[in-house]
Coordinates of N, CA and C in Angstrom, one line a residue:
X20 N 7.0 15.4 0.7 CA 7.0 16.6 -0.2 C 6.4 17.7 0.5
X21 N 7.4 18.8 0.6 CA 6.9 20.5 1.1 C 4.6 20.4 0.4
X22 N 4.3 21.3 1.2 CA 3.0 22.0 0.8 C 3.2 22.5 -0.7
X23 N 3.8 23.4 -0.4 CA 4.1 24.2 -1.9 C 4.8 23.4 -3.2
X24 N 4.8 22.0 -2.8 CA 5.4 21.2 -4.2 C 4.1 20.5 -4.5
X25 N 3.7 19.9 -3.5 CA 2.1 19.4 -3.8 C 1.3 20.2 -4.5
X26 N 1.7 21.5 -4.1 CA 0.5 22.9 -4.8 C 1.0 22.7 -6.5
X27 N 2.0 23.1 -6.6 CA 2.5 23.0 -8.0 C 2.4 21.5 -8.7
X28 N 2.3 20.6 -8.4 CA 2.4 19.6 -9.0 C 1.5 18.8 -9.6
X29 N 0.2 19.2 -9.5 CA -0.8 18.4 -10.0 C -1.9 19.7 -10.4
X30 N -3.2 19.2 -11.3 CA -4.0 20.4 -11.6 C -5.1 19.4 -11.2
X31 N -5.2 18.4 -10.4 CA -6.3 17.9 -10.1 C -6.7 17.9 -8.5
X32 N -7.5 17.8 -8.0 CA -8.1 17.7 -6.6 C -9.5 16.4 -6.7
X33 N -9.2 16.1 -4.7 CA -9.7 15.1 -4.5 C -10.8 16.1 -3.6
X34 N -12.1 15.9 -3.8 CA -13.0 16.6 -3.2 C -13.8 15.5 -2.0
X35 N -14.2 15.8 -0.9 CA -14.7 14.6 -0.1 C -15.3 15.4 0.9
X36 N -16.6 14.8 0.2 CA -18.0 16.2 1.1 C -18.4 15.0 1.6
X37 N -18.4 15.8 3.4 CA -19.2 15.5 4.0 C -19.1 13.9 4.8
X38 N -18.3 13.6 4.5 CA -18.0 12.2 5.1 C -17.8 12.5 6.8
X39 N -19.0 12.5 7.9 CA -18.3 12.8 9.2 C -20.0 12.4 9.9
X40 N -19.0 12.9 11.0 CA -19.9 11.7 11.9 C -21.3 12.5 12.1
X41 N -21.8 13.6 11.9 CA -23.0 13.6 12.0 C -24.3 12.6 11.2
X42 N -23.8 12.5 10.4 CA -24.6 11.3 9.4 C -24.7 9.9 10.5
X43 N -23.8 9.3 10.6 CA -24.2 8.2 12.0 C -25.4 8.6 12.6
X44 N -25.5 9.5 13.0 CA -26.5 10.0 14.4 C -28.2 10.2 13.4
X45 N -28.2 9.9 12.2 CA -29.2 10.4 11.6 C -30.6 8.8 11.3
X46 N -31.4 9.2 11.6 CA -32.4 7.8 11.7 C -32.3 6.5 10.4
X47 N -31.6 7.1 9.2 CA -31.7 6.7 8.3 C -30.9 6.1 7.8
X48 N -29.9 6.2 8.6 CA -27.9 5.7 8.2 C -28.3 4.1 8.7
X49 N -27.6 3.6 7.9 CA -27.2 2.4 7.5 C -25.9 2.1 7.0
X50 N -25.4 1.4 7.6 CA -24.4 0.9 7.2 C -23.8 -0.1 6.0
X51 N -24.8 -0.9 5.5 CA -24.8 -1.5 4.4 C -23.7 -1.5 3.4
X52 N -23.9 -0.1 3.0 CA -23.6 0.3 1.9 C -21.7 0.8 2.4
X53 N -22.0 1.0 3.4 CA -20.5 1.9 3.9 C -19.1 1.1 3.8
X54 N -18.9 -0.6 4.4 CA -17.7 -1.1 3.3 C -17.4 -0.9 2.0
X55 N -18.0 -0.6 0.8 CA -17.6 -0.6 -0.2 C -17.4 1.2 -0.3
X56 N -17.9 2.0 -0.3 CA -17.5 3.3 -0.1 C -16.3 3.6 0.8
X57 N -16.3 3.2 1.7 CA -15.1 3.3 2.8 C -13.9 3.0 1.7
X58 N -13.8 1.8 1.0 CA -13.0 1.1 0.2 C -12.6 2.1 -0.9
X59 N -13.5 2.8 -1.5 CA -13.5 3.5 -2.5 C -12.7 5.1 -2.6
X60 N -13.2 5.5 -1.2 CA -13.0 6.7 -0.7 C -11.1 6.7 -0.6
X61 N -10.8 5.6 0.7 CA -9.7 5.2 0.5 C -8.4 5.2 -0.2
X62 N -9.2 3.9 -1.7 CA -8.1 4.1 -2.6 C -7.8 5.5 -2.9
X63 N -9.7 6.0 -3.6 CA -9.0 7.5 -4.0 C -8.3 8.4 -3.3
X64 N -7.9 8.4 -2.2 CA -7.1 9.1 -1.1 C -5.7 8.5 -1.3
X65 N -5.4 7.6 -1.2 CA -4.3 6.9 -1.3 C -3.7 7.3 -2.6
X66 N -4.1 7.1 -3.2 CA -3.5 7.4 -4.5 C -3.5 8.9 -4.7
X67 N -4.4 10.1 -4.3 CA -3.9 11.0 -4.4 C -2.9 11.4 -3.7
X68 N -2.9 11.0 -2.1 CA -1.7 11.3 -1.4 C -0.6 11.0 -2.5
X69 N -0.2 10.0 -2.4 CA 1.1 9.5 -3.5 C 1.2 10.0 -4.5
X70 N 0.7 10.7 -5.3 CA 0.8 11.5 -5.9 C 1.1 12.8 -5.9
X71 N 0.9 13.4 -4.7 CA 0.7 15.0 -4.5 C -0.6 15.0 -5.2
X72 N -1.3 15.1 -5.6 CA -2.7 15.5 -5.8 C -3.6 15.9 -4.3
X73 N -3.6 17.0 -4.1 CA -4.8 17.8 -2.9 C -5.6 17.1 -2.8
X74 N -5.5 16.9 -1.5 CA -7.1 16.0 -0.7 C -7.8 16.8 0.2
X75 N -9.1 17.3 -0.2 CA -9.4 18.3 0.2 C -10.8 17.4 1.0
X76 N -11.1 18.4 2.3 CA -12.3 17.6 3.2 C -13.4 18.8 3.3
X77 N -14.7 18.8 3.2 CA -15.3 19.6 3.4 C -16.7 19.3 4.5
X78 N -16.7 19.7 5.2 CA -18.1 19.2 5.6 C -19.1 20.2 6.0
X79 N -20.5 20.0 6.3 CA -21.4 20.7 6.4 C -21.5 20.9 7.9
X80 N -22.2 22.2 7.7 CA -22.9 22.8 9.4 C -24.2 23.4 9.3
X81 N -24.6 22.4 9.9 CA -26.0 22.8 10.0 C -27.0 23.5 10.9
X82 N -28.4 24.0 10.8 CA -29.1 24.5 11.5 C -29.6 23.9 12.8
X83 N -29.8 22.7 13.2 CA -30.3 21.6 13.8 C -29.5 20.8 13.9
X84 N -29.5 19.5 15.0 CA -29.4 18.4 14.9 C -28.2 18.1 15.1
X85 N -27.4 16.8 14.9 CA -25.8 16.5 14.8 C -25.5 17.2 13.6
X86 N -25.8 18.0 13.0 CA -25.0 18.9 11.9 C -24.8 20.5 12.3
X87 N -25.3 20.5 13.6 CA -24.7 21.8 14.1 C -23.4 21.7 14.9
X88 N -22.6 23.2 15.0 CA -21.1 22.8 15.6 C -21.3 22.4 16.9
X89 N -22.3 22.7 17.9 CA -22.7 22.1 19.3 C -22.4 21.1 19.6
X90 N -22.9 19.8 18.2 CA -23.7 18.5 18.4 C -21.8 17.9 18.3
X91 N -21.2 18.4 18.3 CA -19.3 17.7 18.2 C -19.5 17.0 17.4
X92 N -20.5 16.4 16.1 CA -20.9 15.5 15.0 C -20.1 15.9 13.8
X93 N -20.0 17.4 14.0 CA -19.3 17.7 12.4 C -17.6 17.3 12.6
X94 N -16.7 16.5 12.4 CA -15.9 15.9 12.0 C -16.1 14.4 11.4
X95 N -14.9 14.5 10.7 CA -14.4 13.5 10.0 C -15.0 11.6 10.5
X96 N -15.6 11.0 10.1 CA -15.7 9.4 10.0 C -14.1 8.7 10.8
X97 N -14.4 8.0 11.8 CA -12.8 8.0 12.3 C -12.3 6.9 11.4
X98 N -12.3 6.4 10.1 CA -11.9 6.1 9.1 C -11.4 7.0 8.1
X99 N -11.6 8.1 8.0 CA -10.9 8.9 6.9 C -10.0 9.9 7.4
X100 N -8.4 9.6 6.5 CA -7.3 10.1 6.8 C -7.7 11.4 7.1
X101 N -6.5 11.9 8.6 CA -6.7 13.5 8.8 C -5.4 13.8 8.1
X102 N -5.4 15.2 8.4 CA -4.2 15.7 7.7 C -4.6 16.1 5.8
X103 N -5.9 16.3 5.5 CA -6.1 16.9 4.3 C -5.1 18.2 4.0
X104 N -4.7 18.6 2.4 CA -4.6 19.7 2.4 C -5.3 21.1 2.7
X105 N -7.1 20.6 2.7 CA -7.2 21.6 3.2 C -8.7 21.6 4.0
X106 N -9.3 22.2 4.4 CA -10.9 21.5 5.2 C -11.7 23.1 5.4
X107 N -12.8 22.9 4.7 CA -14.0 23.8 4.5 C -14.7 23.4 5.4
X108 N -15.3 24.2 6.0 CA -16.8 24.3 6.4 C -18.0 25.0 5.7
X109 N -19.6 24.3 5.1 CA -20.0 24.7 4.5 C -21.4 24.5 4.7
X110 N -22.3 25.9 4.3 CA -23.8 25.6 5.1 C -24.6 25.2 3.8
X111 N -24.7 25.5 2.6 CA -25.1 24.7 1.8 C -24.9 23.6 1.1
X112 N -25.9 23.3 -0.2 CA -25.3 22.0 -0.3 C -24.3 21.8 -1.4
X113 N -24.0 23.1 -1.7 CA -22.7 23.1 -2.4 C -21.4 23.4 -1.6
X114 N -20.2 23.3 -2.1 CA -19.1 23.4 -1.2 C -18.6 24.4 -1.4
X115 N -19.2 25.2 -2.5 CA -18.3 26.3 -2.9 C -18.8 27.6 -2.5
X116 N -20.3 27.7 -2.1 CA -20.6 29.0 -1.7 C -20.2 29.5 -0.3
X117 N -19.8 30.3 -0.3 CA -19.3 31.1 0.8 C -18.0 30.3 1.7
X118 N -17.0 29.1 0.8 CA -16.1 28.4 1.7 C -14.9 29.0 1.7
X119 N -14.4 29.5 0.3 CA -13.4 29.7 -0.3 C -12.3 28.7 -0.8
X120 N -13.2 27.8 -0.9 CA -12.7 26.5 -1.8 C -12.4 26.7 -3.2
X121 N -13.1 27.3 -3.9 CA -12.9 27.9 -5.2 C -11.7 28.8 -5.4
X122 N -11.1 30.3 -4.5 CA -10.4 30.4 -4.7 C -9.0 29.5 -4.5
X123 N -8.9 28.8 -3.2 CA -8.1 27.9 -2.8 C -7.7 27.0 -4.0
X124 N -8.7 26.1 -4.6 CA -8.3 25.9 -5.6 C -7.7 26.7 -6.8
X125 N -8.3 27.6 -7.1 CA -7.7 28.3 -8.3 C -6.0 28.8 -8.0
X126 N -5.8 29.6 -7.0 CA -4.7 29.6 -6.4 C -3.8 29.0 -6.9
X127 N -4.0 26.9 -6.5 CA -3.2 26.2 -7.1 C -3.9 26.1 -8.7
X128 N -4.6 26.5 -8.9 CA -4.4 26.0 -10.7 C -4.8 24.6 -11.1
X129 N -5.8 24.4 -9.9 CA -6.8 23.3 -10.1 C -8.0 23.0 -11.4
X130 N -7.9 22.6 -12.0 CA -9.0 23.1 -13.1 C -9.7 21.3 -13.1
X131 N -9.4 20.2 -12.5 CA -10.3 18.8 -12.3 C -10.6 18.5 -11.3
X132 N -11.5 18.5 -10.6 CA -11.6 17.7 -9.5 C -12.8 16.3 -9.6
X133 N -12.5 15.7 -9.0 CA -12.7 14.3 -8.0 C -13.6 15.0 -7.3
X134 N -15.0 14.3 -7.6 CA -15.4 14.3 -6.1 C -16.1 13.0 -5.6
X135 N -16.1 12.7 -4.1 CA -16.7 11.8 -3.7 C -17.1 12.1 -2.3
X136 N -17.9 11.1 -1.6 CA -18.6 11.6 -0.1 C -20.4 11.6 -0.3
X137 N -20.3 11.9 0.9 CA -22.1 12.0 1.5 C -23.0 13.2 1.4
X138 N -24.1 12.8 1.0 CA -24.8 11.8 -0.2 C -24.8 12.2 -1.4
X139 N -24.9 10.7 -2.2 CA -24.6 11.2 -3.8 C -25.4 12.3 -4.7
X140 N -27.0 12.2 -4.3 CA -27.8 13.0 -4.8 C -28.3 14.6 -4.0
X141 N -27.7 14.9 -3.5 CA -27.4 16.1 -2.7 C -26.4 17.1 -2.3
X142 N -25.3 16.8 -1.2 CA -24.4 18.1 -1.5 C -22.9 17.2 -2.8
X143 N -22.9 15.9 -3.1 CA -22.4 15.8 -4.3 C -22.8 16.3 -5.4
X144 N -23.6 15.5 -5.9 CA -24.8 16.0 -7.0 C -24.5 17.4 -7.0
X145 N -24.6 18.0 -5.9 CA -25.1 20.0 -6.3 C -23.7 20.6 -6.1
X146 N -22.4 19.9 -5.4 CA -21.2 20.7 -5.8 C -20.6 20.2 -7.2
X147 N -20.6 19.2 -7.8 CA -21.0 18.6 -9.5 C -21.3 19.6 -10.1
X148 N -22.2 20.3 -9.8 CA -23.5 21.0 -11.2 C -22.4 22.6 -10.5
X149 N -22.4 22.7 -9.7 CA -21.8 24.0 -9.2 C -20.5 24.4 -9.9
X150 N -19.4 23.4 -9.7 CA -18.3 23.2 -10.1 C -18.4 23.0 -11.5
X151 N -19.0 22.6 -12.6 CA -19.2 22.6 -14.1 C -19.4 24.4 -14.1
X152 N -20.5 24.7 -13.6 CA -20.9 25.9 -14.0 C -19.7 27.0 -13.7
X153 N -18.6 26.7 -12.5 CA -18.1 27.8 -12.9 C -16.3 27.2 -13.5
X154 N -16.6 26.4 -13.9 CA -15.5 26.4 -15.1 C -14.3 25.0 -14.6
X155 N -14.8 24.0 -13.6 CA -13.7 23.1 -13.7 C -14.3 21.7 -14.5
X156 N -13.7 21.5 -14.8 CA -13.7 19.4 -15.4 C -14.0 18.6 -13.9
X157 N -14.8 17.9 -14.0 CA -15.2 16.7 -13.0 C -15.5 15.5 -13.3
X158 N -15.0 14.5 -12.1 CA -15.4 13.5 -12.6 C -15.8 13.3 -11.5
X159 N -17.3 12.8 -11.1 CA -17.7 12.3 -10.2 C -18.0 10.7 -9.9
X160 N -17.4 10.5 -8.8 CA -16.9 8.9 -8.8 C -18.3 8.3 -7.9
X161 N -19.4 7.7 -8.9 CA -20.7 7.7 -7.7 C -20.0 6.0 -6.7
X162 N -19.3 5.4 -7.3 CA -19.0 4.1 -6.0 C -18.0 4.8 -4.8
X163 N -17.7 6.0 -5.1 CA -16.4 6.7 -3.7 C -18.0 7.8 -3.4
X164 N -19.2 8.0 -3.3 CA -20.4 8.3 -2.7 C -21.3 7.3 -1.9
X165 N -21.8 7.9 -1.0 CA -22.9 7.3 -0.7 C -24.1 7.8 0.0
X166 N -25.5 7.0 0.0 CA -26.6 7.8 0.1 C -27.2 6.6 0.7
X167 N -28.7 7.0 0.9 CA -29.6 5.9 1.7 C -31.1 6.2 0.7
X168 N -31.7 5.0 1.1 CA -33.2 4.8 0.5 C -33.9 6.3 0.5
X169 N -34.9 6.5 -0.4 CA -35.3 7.7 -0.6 C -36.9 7.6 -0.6
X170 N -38.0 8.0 0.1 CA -39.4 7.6 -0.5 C -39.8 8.5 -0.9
X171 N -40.5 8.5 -2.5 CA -40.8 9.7 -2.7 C -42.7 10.5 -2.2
X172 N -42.1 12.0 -2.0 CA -43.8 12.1 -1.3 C -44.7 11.9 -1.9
X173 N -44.9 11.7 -3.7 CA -46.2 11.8 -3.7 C -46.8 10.3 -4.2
X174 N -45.9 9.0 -4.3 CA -46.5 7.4 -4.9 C -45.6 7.1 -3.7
X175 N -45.1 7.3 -2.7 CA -44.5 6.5 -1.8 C -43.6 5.6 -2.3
X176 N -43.4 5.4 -3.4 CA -42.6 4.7 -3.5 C -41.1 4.7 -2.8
X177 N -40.5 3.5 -2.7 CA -38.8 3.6 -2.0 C -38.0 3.6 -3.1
X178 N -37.0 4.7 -3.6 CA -35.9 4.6 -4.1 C -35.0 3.9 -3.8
X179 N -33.8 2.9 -3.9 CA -32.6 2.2 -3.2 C -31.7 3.2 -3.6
X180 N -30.6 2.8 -3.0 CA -29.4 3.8 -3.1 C -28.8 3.8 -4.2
X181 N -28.7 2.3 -4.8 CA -28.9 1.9 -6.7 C -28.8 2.9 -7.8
X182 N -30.7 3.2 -7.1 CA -31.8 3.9 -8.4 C -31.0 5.3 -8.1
X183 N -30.8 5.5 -6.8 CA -30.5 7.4 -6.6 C -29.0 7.6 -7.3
X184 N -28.3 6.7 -7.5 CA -26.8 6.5 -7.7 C -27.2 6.7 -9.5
X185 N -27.8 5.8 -9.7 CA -27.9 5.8 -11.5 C -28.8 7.1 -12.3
X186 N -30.0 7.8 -10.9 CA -30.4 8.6 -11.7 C -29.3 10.0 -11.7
X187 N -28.3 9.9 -10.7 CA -27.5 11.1 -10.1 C -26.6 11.0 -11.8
X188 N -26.1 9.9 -12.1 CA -25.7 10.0 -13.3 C -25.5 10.0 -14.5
X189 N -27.2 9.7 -14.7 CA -27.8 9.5 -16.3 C -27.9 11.4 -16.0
X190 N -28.2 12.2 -14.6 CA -28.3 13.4 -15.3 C -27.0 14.5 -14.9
X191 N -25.7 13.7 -14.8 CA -24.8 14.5 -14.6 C -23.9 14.0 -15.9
X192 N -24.1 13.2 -16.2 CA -23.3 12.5 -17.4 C -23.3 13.5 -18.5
X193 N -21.8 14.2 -18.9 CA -21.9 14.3 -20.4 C -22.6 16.1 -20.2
X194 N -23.2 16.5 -19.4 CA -23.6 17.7 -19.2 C -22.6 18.7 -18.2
X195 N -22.6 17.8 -17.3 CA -22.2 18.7 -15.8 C -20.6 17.8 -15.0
X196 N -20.6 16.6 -15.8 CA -18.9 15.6 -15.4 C -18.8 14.5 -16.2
X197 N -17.5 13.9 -16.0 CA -17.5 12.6 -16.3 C -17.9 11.4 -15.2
X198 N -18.1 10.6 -15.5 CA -18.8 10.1 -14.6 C -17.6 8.7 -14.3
X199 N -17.0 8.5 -13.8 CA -16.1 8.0 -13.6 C -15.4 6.7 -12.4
X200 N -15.0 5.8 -12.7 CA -14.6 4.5 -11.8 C -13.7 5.0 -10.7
X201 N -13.5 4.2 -9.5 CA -12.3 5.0 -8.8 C -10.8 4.6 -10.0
X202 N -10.8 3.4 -10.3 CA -9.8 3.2 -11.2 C -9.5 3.8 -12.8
X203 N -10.9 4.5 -13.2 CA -10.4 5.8 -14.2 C -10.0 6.6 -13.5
X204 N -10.0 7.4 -12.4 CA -9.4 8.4 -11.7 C -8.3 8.4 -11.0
X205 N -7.9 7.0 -10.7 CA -6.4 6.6 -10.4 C -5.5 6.8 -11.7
X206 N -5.9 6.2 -12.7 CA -5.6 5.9 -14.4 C -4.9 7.2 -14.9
X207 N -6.3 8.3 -14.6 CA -6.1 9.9 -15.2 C -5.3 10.4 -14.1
X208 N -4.9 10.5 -13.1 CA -3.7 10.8 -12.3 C -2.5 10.7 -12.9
X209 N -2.0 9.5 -13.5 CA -0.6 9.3 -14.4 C 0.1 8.8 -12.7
X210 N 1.4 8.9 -12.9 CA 2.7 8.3 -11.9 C 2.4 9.2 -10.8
X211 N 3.5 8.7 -9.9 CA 4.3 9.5 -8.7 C 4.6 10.9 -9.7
X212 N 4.4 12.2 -9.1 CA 4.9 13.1 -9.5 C 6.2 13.4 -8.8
X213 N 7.4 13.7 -8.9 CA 8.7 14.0 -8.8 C 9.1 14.7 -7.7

């Protein structure tokens, strides 16, 4: 199917922050958690392709480290399909400030998006609260995220990726998205579009 029938054919988008290889290179990545996300990420891609539903990739550039354009880090996980409809670059931890993702979307007449990718309680979490505020429907799919242990500074305590997953949406629930299975998001897609 042409670009321009994909654009017209659906009012939802698949959002996927940040999933790329600078994260590997970071002291705290683990892999653990990354078969089931990989799995997650996946279907949701699969199924939006087949649908015409926009698969959009965005990832961060950063000031330092493998998250600057230097470090060759900022691309894609050599597991997630290339060929998105479309790929932001973005220095905060939302996706929408200064990307032109927002218009891009609106353009097509996007008014839901899907989001999923690295990490849940960060530039997901804060493109979530962004994206409510300026007027789309979301469902954020926290098993198509993922994140790593968290200590906090002042009881040391360790967060698991669990606790950060459930607090991300006891406070996005119902305020800021729907909070959503990859299989409610396949579900609310409906058929092959025509």
């Amino acid at each position: 199917m042409s670009a321009s029938s994909r654009e017209n054919s659906t009012r939802s988008a698949l959002i996927i922050i940040d999933v790329q290889e600078s994260f590997r290179q970071m002291p705290y990545w683990s892999e653990s958690d990354v078969p089931a996300f990989k799995k997650a990420v996946l279907a949701l891609d699969d199924a939006c392709r087949a649908r015409d539903v926009p698969v959009v990739h965005v990832f961060h550039i950063g000031q330092a480290g493998p998250f600057t354009e230097e470090s060759g880090a900022v691309r894609a996980l050599d597991w997630l399909p290339d060929s998105p409809d479309a790929c932001f670059f973005k220095h905060t931890h939302n996706a929408f400030s200064d990307t032109g993702l927002d218009l891009w979307l609106r353009r097509r007449g996007a008014d839901r998006l899907i989001i999923a990718g690295i990490r849940t309680e960060q530039c997901c979490e804060t493109t979530t609260r962004v994206a409510s505020d300026i007027g789309y429907q979301v469902d954020f799919v926290s098993e198509a995220t993922l994140t790593f242990p968290m200590t906090h500074p002042g009881s040391g305590r360790v967060y698991s990726p669990q606790e950060i997953k459930a607090h991300t949406e006891l406070v996005l629930a119902g305020r800021f998205a729907r909070i959503a299975s990859v299989d409610d998001c396949i579900a609310s897609l409906g058929g092959v579009h025509a």
